[in-house]
Amino acid sequence: MKKITIVIPAYNEESNVAELHKQVCKAIDGYTNYEFVFLFIENGSTDNTYSALKELAKDDSRVKIIKLSRNFGMDGGISAGLDFVDSDAVITM
């Protein structure tokens, strides 16, 4: 089975990550021949994004989190995610 990681940088997105996860799940759930992983890059948020991501990870084992020490910008977040990925393909958001 092919593994696909979805790399998602998140900065001050506490009110959006659950809905994003829900909508992406709707889009991928029909693809049963693939294993999907959500890799959220918590990019030094000043709100409760990290807590919201931990809640997602408790409910969905496909959710992984990298917490950066500060904000490295969207490009830095994507780069950190790509350095971590061990998949057959990557989708960046």
PDB file of C-alpha atoms in Angstrom, residues 1-6 28 31-38 61-62 64 86-89 91:
ATOM      1  CA  MET A   1       0.000   0.000   0.000  1.00  0.00           C
ATOM      2  CA  LYS A   2       1.360   3.436  -0.971  1.00  0.00           C
ATOM      3  CA  LYS A   3       1.826   5.974   1.802  1.00  0.00           C
ATOM      4  CA  ILE A   4       0.992   9.646   1.210  1.00  0.00           C
ATOM      5  CA  THR A   5       1.836  12.371   3.710  1.00  0.00           C
ATOM      6  CA  ILE A   6      -0.058  15.637   3.708  1.00  0.00           C
ATOM      7  CA  ILE A  28      -9.359  11.124   1.020  1.00  0.00           C
ATOM      8  CA  TYR A  31      -8.979   6.144  -1.496  1.00  0.00           C
ATOM      9  CA  THR A  32      -8.637   2.841   0.314  1.00  0.00           C
ATOM     10  CA  ASN A  33      -5.548   1.752  -1.645  1.00  0.00           C
ATOM     11  CA  TYR A  34      -3.464   4.433   0.070  1.00  0.00           C
ATOM     12  CA  GLU A  35      -2.297   5.089   3.609  1.00  0.00           C
ATOM     13  CA  PHE A  36      -2.580   8.782   4.465  1.00  0.00           C
ATOM     14  CA  VAL A  37      -0.688  10.685   7.157  1.00  0.00           C
ATOM     15  CA  PHE A  38      -1.425  14.243   8.255  1.00  0.00           C
ATOM     16  CA  SER A  61      -3.682   8.169  14.710  1.00  0.00           C
ATOM     17  CA  ARG A  62      -2.875   9.473  11.218  1.00  0.00           C
ATOM     18  CA  LYS A  64       1.439  13.707  13.457  1.00  0.00           C
ATOM     19  CA  ASP A  86       9.105   8.990   4.855  1.00  0.00           C
ATOM     20  CA  SER A  87       6.419   8.348   2.253  1.00  0.00           C
ATOM     21  CA  ASP A  88       5.908   7.435  -1.362  1.00  0.00           C
ATOM     22  CA  ALA A  89       4.401  10.858  -2.097  1.00  0.00           C
ATOM     23  CA  ILE A  91       0.973  16.701  -0.705  1.00  0.00           C
TER      24      ILE A  91
END
